[in-house]
Coordinates of C-alpha atoms and ligand atoms in Angstrom, one line a residue:
M1 CA 13.2 14.0 -89.6
N2 CA 11.6 16.7 -92.1
Q3 CA 8.3 15.3 -93.2
K4 CA 7.7 14.3 -96.2
I5 CA 10.5 11.9 -94.5
A6 CA 8.5 11.0 -91.2
D7 CA 5.5 9.7 -94.2
R8 CA 7.2 7.7 -95.6
T9 CA 8.3 6.5 -92.0
R10 CA 5.3 5.8 -90.9
R11 CA 3.2 4.5 -94.0
T12 CA 6.0 1.8 -94.9
E13 CA 6.3 0.3 -90.8
W14 CA 4.1 -2.3 -90.8
F15 CA 6.3 -3.4 -94.3
L16 CA 9.4 -3.0 -92.7
D17 CA 7.8 -5.6 -90.5
A18 CA 7.0 -8.1 -93.1
R19 CA 9.8 -7.9 -94.6
F20 CA 9.2 -11.1 -97.0
G21 CA 6.8 -11.2 -99.8
M22 CA 5.9 -13.2 -102.8
F23 CA 5.7 -11.8 -106.1
I24 CA 3.6 -13.3 -108.8
H25 CA 4.4 -12.9 -112.1
W26 CA 1.8 -13.9 -113.9
G27 CA -0.5 -13.5 -117.6
L28 CA -0.6 -14.8 -121.6
Y29 CA 3.2 -14.9 -121.5
A30 CA 2.1 -18.1 -119.5
I31 CA 1.3 -19.7 -122.4
P32 CA 4.3 -19.5 -124.8
A33 CA 6.3 -20.4 -121.9
R34 CA 9.4 -18.9 -122.4
G35 CA 8.5 -15.9 -120.6
E36 CA 7.7 -12.7 -119.4
W37 CA 9.9 -10.8 -122.1
V38 CA 8.7 -12.8 -124.6
R39 CA 7.1 -10.5 -127.2
S40 CA 9.9 -8.2 -127.5
Y41 CA 12.3 -10.5 -126.9
E42 CA 10.8 -12.4 -129.8
R43 CA 9.4 -9.0 -131.7
I44 CA 6.0 -11.2 -131.7
S45 CA 3.2 -8.9 -132.9
V46 CA -0.1 -8.2 -131.7
E47 CA -1.8 -10.2 -133.9
D48 CA 0.3 -13.2 -133.7
Y49 CA 0.6 -12.8 -129.9
E50 CA -3.7 -13.4 -130.2
Q51 CA -3.9 -16.9 -129.9
Y52 CA -2.9 -16.9 -126.1
F53 CA -6.1 -14.6 -125.8
R54 CA -8.4 -16.2 -127.2
E55 CA -6.9 -19.8 -125.0
F56 CA -6.5 -18.2 -122.1
D57 CA -8.0 -21.0 -119.5
P58 CA -6.0 -21.3 -115.9
V59 CA -8.1 -24.3 -115.4
S60 CA -6.5 -25.2 -111.9
F61 CA -6.3 -21.7 -111.0
D62 CA -6.6 -22.0 -107.6
P63 CA -5.9 -18.3 -105.6
R64 CA -6.5 -20.0 -101.8
A65 CA -4.0 -22.2 -102.7
W66 CA -2.0 -19.8 -104.0
A67 CA -1.9 -17.6 -101.1
K68 CA -1.7 -21.3 -98.6
T69 CA 1.7 -21.7 -99.7
A70 CA 3.0 -17.5 -99.1
K71 CA 1.6 -18.0 -95.9
A72 CA 3.2 -20.9 -95.0
A73 CA 6.4 -20.2 -96.3
G74 CA 5.3 -16.9 -94.4
M75 CA 5.5 -14.5 -96.4
K76 CA 3.6 -11.7 -95.4
Y77 CA 2.3 -9.5 -98.4
A78 CA 2.0 -10.1 -101.7
V79 CA 2.5 -8.3 -105.3
L80 CA 0.3 -9.4 -107.8
T81 CA 1.0 -8.1 -111.8
A82 CA -2.2 -6.9 -113.0
K83 CA -0.9 -5.8 -116.5
H84 CA 2.8 -6.6 -117.5
H85 CA 4.4 -5.3 -120.5
D86 CA 3.0 -7.5 -122.9
G87 CA -0.7 -5.2 -121.7
F88 CA -2.8 -8.0 -120.9
C89 CA -5.4 -7.0 -118.2
L90 CA -6.0 -9.7 -114.8
F91 CA -8.2 -7.3 -114.4
D92 CA -12.2 -5.8 -115.8
S93 CA -10.9 -2.5 -116.9
A94 CA -13.7 0.0 -118.8
F95 CA -11.2 1.2 -120.7
T96 CA -10.1 -2.2 -122.7
D97 CA -10.8 -5.5 -123.5
Y98 CA -8.1 -6.8 -123.4
K99 CA -8.6 -8.3 -120.6
S100 CA -9.4 -11.8 -118.8
T101 CA -13.2 -11.3 -117.9
N102 CA -12.7 -11.1 -122.3
T103 CA -11.0 -14.3 -122.0
P104 CA -11.9 -18.4 -122.1
Y105 CA -11.0 -17.8 -118.5
G106 CA -14.2 -15.3 -118.1
K107 CA -13.3 -13.8 -114.5
D108 CA -11.0 -10.6 -112.6
I109 CA -8.8 -12.3 -111.7
V110 CA -7.5 -9.4 -109.0
K111 CA -10.8 -9.8 -107.5
E112 CA -9.8 -13.2 -106.6
Y113 CA -6.1 -12.8 -105.5
V114 CA -7.7 -9.5 -103.4
E115 CA -9.9 -11.4 -102.1
A116 CA -8.2 -15.1 -101.9
F117 CA -5.1 -13.2 -100.1
R118 CA -6.4 -11.1 -97.7
A119 CA -9.1 -13.9 -96.2
E120 CA -5.1 -16.1 -95.2
G121 CA -4.0 -12.6 -93.4
L122 CA -1.4 -11.6 -95.6
K123 CA -1.2 -7.5 -97.4
V124 CA -2.2 -7.1 -100.9
G125 CA 0.3 -5.4 -104.1
L126 CA -0.6 -4.6 -107.4
Y127 CA 2.4 -4.6 -109.9
Y128 CA 1.2 -2.5 -112.8
S129 CA 3.9 -2.1 -115.8
L130 CA 4.2 1.9 -117.0
L131 CA 5.0 0.3 -120.5
D132 CA 1.7 -0.8 -122.7
W133 CA 2.9 -3.3 -125.6
H134 CA -0.5 -3.3 -126.8
H135 CA -2.2 -0.4 -126.4
P136 CA -1.9 1.5 -130.1
D137 CA -0.4 5.0 -128.3
Y138 CA 2.7 3.5 -126.4
P139 CA 5.6 4.3 -129.1
H140 CA 6.3 1.6 -131.0
Y141 CA 9.2 2.2 -133.6
G142 CA 12.5 3.1 -132.1
D143 CA 11.4 2.6 -127.9
M144 CA 14.4 1.4 -126.5
H145 CA 11.8 -2.1 -125.7
H146 CA 9.0 -2.8 -127.7
P147 CA 8.4 -5.9 -129.6
M148 CA 8.4 -3.7 -133.0
R149 CA 11.0 -1.8 -132.2
E150 CA 13.1 -2.4 -135.6
N151 CA 10.2 -2.9 -137.2
E152 CA 9.9 -0.4 -140.4
A153 CA 6.4 -1.4 -140.7
F154 CA 6.2 1.4 -137.7
K155 CA 8.5 3.6 -138.6
E156 CA 5.4 6.7 -139.9
A157 CA 3.6 5.8 -136.8
T158 CA 2.0 8.5 -134.9
H159 CA 1.1 8.2 -131.5
D160 CA -0.9 9.7 -129.1
F161 CA 1.2 9.2 -126.0
D162 CA -1.0 11.5 -123.4
R163 CA -4.2 9.1 -124.8
Y164 CA -2.2 5.5 -123.1
L165 CA -1.7 8.3 -119.9
E166 CA -5.5 8.3 -119.6
Y167 CA -5.8 5.0 -120.3
M168 CA -2.8 4.1 -117.9
H169 CA -4.2 7.0 -115.4
G170 CA -7.2 5.6 -115.4
Q171 CA -6.8 2.1 -115.1
V172 CA -4.9 3.4 -111.9
R173 CA -7.3 5.1 -110.2
E174 CA -9.0 1.3 -111.2
L175 CA -7.2 -1.2 -109.6
L176 CA -7.1 1.5 -105.9
T177 CA -10.8 2.0 -106.5
N178 CA -12.9 -0.7 -107.4
Y179 CA -10.9 -3.5 -105.2
G180 CA -11.2 -2.4 -101.6
K181 CA -7.5 -1.5 -99.8
I182 CA -4.3 -2.3 -101.9
D183 CA -1.2 -2.3 -99.5
I184 CA 1.5 -1.8 -102.1
M185 CA 1.4 0.0 -105.4
W186 CA 4.3 -1.8 -108.1
F187 CA 4.4 0.4 -110.8
D188 CA 7.6 -1.3 -113.1
F189 CA 9.4 0.6 -114.9
S190 CA 11.6 3.8 -116.3
Y191 CA 13.8 3.9 -118.9
G192 CA 16.2 6.8 -121.0
D193 CA 13.5 9.5 -121.2
M194 CA 10.7 7.4 -120.3
S195 CA 10.5 8.6 -116.3
C196 CA 9.2 10.9 -114.0
E197 CA 7.1 13.6 -115.6
K198 CA 7.2 11.6 -118.9
W199 CA 4.7 9.2 -117.5
K200 CA 2.4 12.8 -115.0
A201 CA 3.9 11.1 -112.4
T202 CA 3.2 13.6 -109.5
E203 CA -0.6 13.5 -110.7
L204 CA -0.3 10.1 -111.0
V205 CA 0.4 9.4 -107.5
N206 CA -1.3 12.5 -106.4
M207 CA -4.6 10.1 -107.1
A208 CA -3.0 7.3 -105.8
R209 CA -2.4 8.4 -102.4
E210 CA -5.8 10.2 -102.7
L211 CA -7.8 7.5 -103.8
Q212 CA -5.4 5.2 -100.4
P213 CA -3.6 7.3 -98.5
H214 CA -1.2 4.7 -96.8
L215 CA -0.2 3.4 -100.1
I216 CA 2.7 2.3 -100.2
I217 CA 4.3 3.4 -104.0
D218 CA 8.0 1.5 -105.0
N219 CA 10.5 3.8 -107.1
R220 CA 11.0 3.2 -110.2
L221 CA 8.3 6.2 -111.4
E222 CA 11.3 8.2 -111.2
G223 CA 13.5 4.9 -110.7
S224 CA 15.1 2.7 -112.6
G225 CA 18.1 0.3 -112.4
E226 CA 20.9 2.6 -112.5
K227 CA 19.9 4.4 -109.6
S228 CA 17.2 5.1 -107.5
G229 CA 16.3 8.6 -107.9
T230 CA 15.5 11.1 -105.3
I231 CA 13.9 7.7 -102.4
K232 CA 18.0 8.7 -100.8
T233 CA 18.1 12.6 -100.6
Q234 CA 16.4 14.5 -97.9
D235 CA 13.7 16.6 -100.5
P236 CA 12.6 13.5 -101.6
S237 CA 9.9 13.7 -105.2
V238 CA 6.1 13.5 -105.0
Y239 CA 6.8 10.3 -106.3
A240 CA 10.0 9.3 -105.3
G241 CA 8.3 6.5 -103.9
D242 CA 7.9 4.8 -100.2
F243 CA 10.6 1.5 -100.5
A244 CA 13.6 1.2 -103.0
C245 CA 13.7 -1.9 -105.9
P246 CA 17.3 -3.7 -105.5
E247 CA 17.0 -6.5 -108.7
Q248 CA 18.4 -9.7 -108.5
M249 CA 20.8 -8.5 -106.0
I250 CA 21.0 -7.7 -102.4
P251 CA 22.7 -4.3 -102.1
P252 CA 26.5 -5.1 -100.4
A253 CA 25.6 -2.4 -97.2
G254 CA 22.0 -2.3 -97.6
I255 CA 20.3 0.9 -99.0
T256 CA 21.4 4.2 -96.9
D257 CA 20.3 7.8 -98.2
D258 CA 22.9 11.3 -98.7
L259 CA 23.0 11.4 -94.2
G260 CA 23.9 7.5 -94.5
N261 CA 21.0 6.1 -92.4
S262 CA 19.1 3.7 -93.8
I263 CA 15.8 4.1 -95.8
P264 CA 13.1 1.1 -97.1
W265 CA 14.4 -1.4 -99.9
E266 CA 12.6 -5.0 -100.7
A267 CA 15.4 -7.4 -103.3
C268 CA 12.8 -8.4 -105.5
I269 CA 14.8 -11.5 -106.9
T270 CA 13.4 -14.6 -108.9
L271 CA 12.8 -18.5 -107.7
N272 CA 14.2 -20.0 -110.9
D273 CA 15.9 -17.6 -112.9
I274 CA 13.1 -16.0 -115.2
W275 CA 10.1 -14.5 -113.5
G276 CA 6.7 -14.9 -116.2
Y277 CA 6.7 -19.1 -116.7
D278 CA 9.5 -20.7 -118.3
A279 CA 8.5 -24.5 -119.2
H280 CA 12.4 -24.6 -119.6
D281 CA 13.7 -22.9 -116.5
H282 CA 14.9 -25.5 -114.1
H283 CA 17.5 -23.8 -112.5
Y284 CA 15.7 -22.3 -108.4
K285 CA 17.3 -21.3 -105.9
S286 CA 16.8 -24.0 -102.5
S287 CA 15.1 -23.2 -99.6
R288 CA 18.3 -23.0 -98.0
M289 CA 20.1 -20.2 -100.7
V290 CA 16.4 -18.6 -100.3
I291 CA 16.5 -18.9 -96.9
R292 CA 19.5 -17.3 -96.4
N293 CA 18.9 -14.4 -99.3
L294 CA 16.0 -12.9 -96.8
V295 CA 18.2 -13.6 -93.4
E296 CA 20.9 -11.4 -95.3
C297 CA 18.1 -8.5 -97.2
V298 CA 17.1 -8.3 -93.3
S299 CA 20.3 -7.8 -91.6
K300 CA 20.7 -5.3 -93.5
N301 CA 17.3 -3.4 -93.3
G302 CA 15.5 -5.3 -96.4
N303 CA 13.0 -6.8 -97.5
L304 CA 12.8 -10.1 -99.6
I305 CA 9.9 -10.1 -102.5
L306 CA 10.3 -13.9 -103.4
N307 CA 9.0 -14.7 -107.6
V308 CA 6.8 -17.3 -108.3
G309 CA 5.1 -17.5 -112.4
P310 CA 2.2 -19.3 -111.9
D311 CA 1.6 -21.7 -115.9
A312 CA -0.3 -21.6 -118.4
K313 CA -2.9 -23.6 -116.1
G314 CA -2.9 -21.2 -112.8
R315 CA -0.1 -23.2 -111.1
F316 CA 2.3 -22.6 -109.1
P317 CA 5.1 -24.4 -110.8
R318 CA 6.0 -27.8 -108.3
E319 CA 9.7 -27.5 -108.3
A320 CA 8.8 -23.6 -106.3
V321 CA 6.0 -25.4 -103.8
A322 CA 8.9 -28.0 -103.1
V323 CA 11.0 -24.9 -102.4
L324 CA 8.8 -22.2 -100.9
E325 CA 8.0 -25.7 -98.2
G326 CA 11.1 -25.8 -97.2
V327 CA 11.2 -22.4 -96.1
A328 CA 7.7 -22.5 -94.5
D329 CA 9.6 -25.4 -92.1
W330 CA 12.8 -22.9 -91.1
I331 CA 10.4 -20.3 -90.4
R332 CA 8.4 -21.7 -89.0
D333 CA 10.9 -22.6 -86.0
N334 CA 13.0 -19.3 -86.6
G335 CA 9.9 -16.4 -88.0
E336 CA 10.9 -14.5 -85.1
S337 CA 14.2 -13.8 -86.2
I338 CA 12.8 -12.3 -89.2
Y339 CA 10.0 -10.2 -88.4
G340 CA 10.1 -7.2 -86.7
C341 CA 14.2 -7.2 -87.0
G342 CA 16.4 -6.0 -88.8
I343 CA 20.5 -4.4 -89.0
A344 CA 22.0 -5.7 -85.1
E345 CA 23.8 -3.1 -83.1
Y346 CA 27.5 -5.4 -83.6
P347 CA 29.2 -6.5 -87.1
K348 CA 29.1 -8.7 -88.8
P349 CA 30.0 -11.8 -87.7
E350 CA 32.5 -14.5 -89.7
W351 CA 30.2 -18.0 -89.5
G352 CA 26.5 -15.8 -90.5
R353 CA 25.0 -13.0 -89.8
F354 CA 22.9 -11.5 -87.0
T355 CA 19.8 -10.0 -87.1
Q356 CA 18.1 -7.9 -84.6
K357 CA 14.7 -6.3 -82.0
G358 CA 15.3 -5.1 -79.2
N359 CA 17.2 -7.3 -76.8
K360 CA 16.7 -10.0 -79.1
L361 CA 20.3 -10.5 -81.0
Y362 CA 20.2 -13.8 -83.3
A363 CA 22.9 -15.8 -84.7
H364 CA 22.5 -17.3 -87.8
I365 CA 25.3 -19.5 -88.7
F366 CA 25.9 -20.7 -91.8
E367 CA 29.4 -22.4 -91.8
E368 CA 30.4 -24.6 -89.0
S369 CA 34.4 -25.0 -87.9
I370 CA 36.0 -27.1 -85.3
N371 CA 36.6 -24.7 -83.0
A372 CA 34.1 -22.9 -80.3
I373 CA 31.8 -20.4 -82.2
C374 CA 32.9 -16.8 -81.1
L375 CA 30.7 -13.7 -80.6
P376 CA 33.1 -10.9 -81.6
G377 CA 33.4 -8.4 -78.3
M378 CA 29.9 -10.0 -76.1
A379 CA 32.0 -10.9 -73.3
G380 CA 30.1 -9.7 -70.2
N381 CA 26.7 -8.7 -72.3
V382 CA 25.7 -12.0 -72.7
D383 CA 22.2 -13.0 -70.5
R384 CA 21.5 -15.7 -71.9
L385 CA 21.5 -17.6 -75.3
R386 CA 18.8 -19.9 -76.6
L387 CA 18.7 -22.5 -80.0
L388 CA 15.6 -20.3 -81.6
K389 CA 14.0 -23.3 -82.4
D390 CA 13.4 -25.7 -79.2
G391 CA 13.9 -23.0 -76.5
S392 CA 17.0 -25.0 -75.5
E393 CA 19.8 -23.4 -73.3
I394 CA 23.3 -23.0 -75.0
Q395 CA 25.4 -22.8 -72.1
L396 CA 28.2 -19.6 -72.5
T397 CA 32.2 -21.7 -72.6
E398 CA 35.2 -20.9 -69.9
Y399 CA 36.9 -23.6 -72.0
W400 CA 40.8 -23.3 -71.4
N401 CA 41.7 -22.3 -75.2
V402 CA 39.3 -19.6 -75.3
K403 CA 40.5 -17.9 -72.1
E404 CA 43.3 -15.4 -74.6
Y405 CA 40.0 -13.7 -76.1
P406 CA 38.9 -11.4 -72.5
E407 CA 36.5 -9.2 -74.8
D408 CA 34.6 -12.1 -76.5
A409 CA 32.4 -14.4 -75.5
F410 CA 32.2 -18.7 -76.3
F411 CA 29.3 -20.9 -76.7
F412 CA 29.9 -24.7 -77.9
F413 CA 26.9 -26.7 -79.1
N414 CA 27.7 -29.6 -77.5
N415 CA 29.3 -28.1 -73.8
K416 CA 29.4 -31.3 -72.8
R417 CA 31.7 -33.0 -75.2
C418 CA 33.3 -29.4 -76.3
L419 CA 32.2 -29.4 -80.0
S420 CA 30.0 -27.1 -82.1
F421 CA 29.0 -30.1 -84.8
P422 CA 27.9 -30.6 -87.5
L423 CA 25.6 -27.6 -86.6
P424 CA 21.6 -28.7 -85.3
D425 CA 20.8 -26.4 -88.2
D426 CA 22.7 -27.0 -91.2
R427 CA 20.3 -24.1 -93.5
D428 CA 20.7 -21.8 -90.4
T429 CA 21.2 -22.3 -87.1
V430 CA 19.8 -20.3 -85.0
V431 CA 20.2 -18.9 -81.7
E432 CA 18.8 -16.1 -80.0
I433 CA 20.8 -14.5 -77.9
T434 CA 19.0 -11.8 -75.0
L435 CA 21.8 -9.3 -74.6
K436 CA 22.0 -7.4 -71.0
Ligands
GLC1 C1 11.8 -6.1 -114.4 C2 11.1 -6.4 -115.8 C3 10.4 -7.6 -115.7 C4 10.2 -8.0 -114.3 C5 10.7 -6.3 -113.2 C6 10.7 -7.0 -111.4 O1 12.1 -4.3 -115.0 O2 10.9 -5.7 -116.9 O3 9.6 -8.1 -115.9 O4 8.3 -8.0 -114.4 O5 11.5 -5.6 -113.3 O6 11.3 -6.3 -110.5

């Protein structure tokens, strides 16, 4: 392993153990409540969006409650949008007036967030948008995403992009200087020729690593949705990032480098459909689905960061809390099969998935069947089986009809009656297999 990759491996060790995090998309867009892209989709001008800035006052914002919800759900870290594409800053930046401290709310939200989440023992990350639809020096007309991209009034406007970069670098310096230890910096995103050195990314990352040497960074200064960049090579660029971040998908076979070695990755997935609060988006995933998605990520050596979009009052949507409580209920009994676990030495079984940590192999059983449950190729390799949630013994079976498969091991949940259904937990029944 070369030095760059060895450094990355060391930096991401806690992250890969943690496996599960919370993404929080919050800003002025919670008021129009049509998602965080509302300005771009509806071509809203800075002036028309200003009403939300004058109004922003999340009276029910309680970061301790957020942190407790995340912790109970088994999340070990969080990432908050310090600034999203609309340019509104949730922190007291010296470079702009466009910040939470100048709204009726009046406080530095990033500060409140980092303090509350750290108090619950979670690692803290900050999302920072490379795009900025509020800054006058960010390209407007003709840009791919800017709300004024088709507005002829901006056709002749000139923008001093270097001035924007000074602003952007200055804000990143603030975030990494004024808020204590930051564990993750999540830059978003590159597109077209807006990538790499266009962001002065070498300088930016060198500064970030100098300020916070342990910091881990995503790969979007270089990578985009379509390509993850040099993070997959043996010679990653300075700004290749420490982890890949596939969005709204779990990669079919995890993510590996050009030699086939697993690299750190995190799937970012919304709890409903949209990142920022959308009053009409009630399309929530069930806790069962979240649990299975988390298991799938871990079984492929990846992490899951699950997003919540708090509303204009500062509350997590009720539905989101209900889903997370369901996850909490499962994780309390089965967390051991997630943290510090990764891809197993056995291939994916037909009834579900495996995760593994040392000689503990965790069978995540999703599918019920009439058969004894088959552990393919494991005959003679199993020391003992326990139901993870209560430590109760599960016996291997030698029932007559499995005898034709001497390579495999088999068990029933109900050994007395030779039945394996119904499953003890239809979300995901976890059997801890201690290997010989
Ligand atoms: C995107 C979107 C966005 C969201 C992010 C999370 O690239 O622009 O709104 O913040 O993905 O991964």
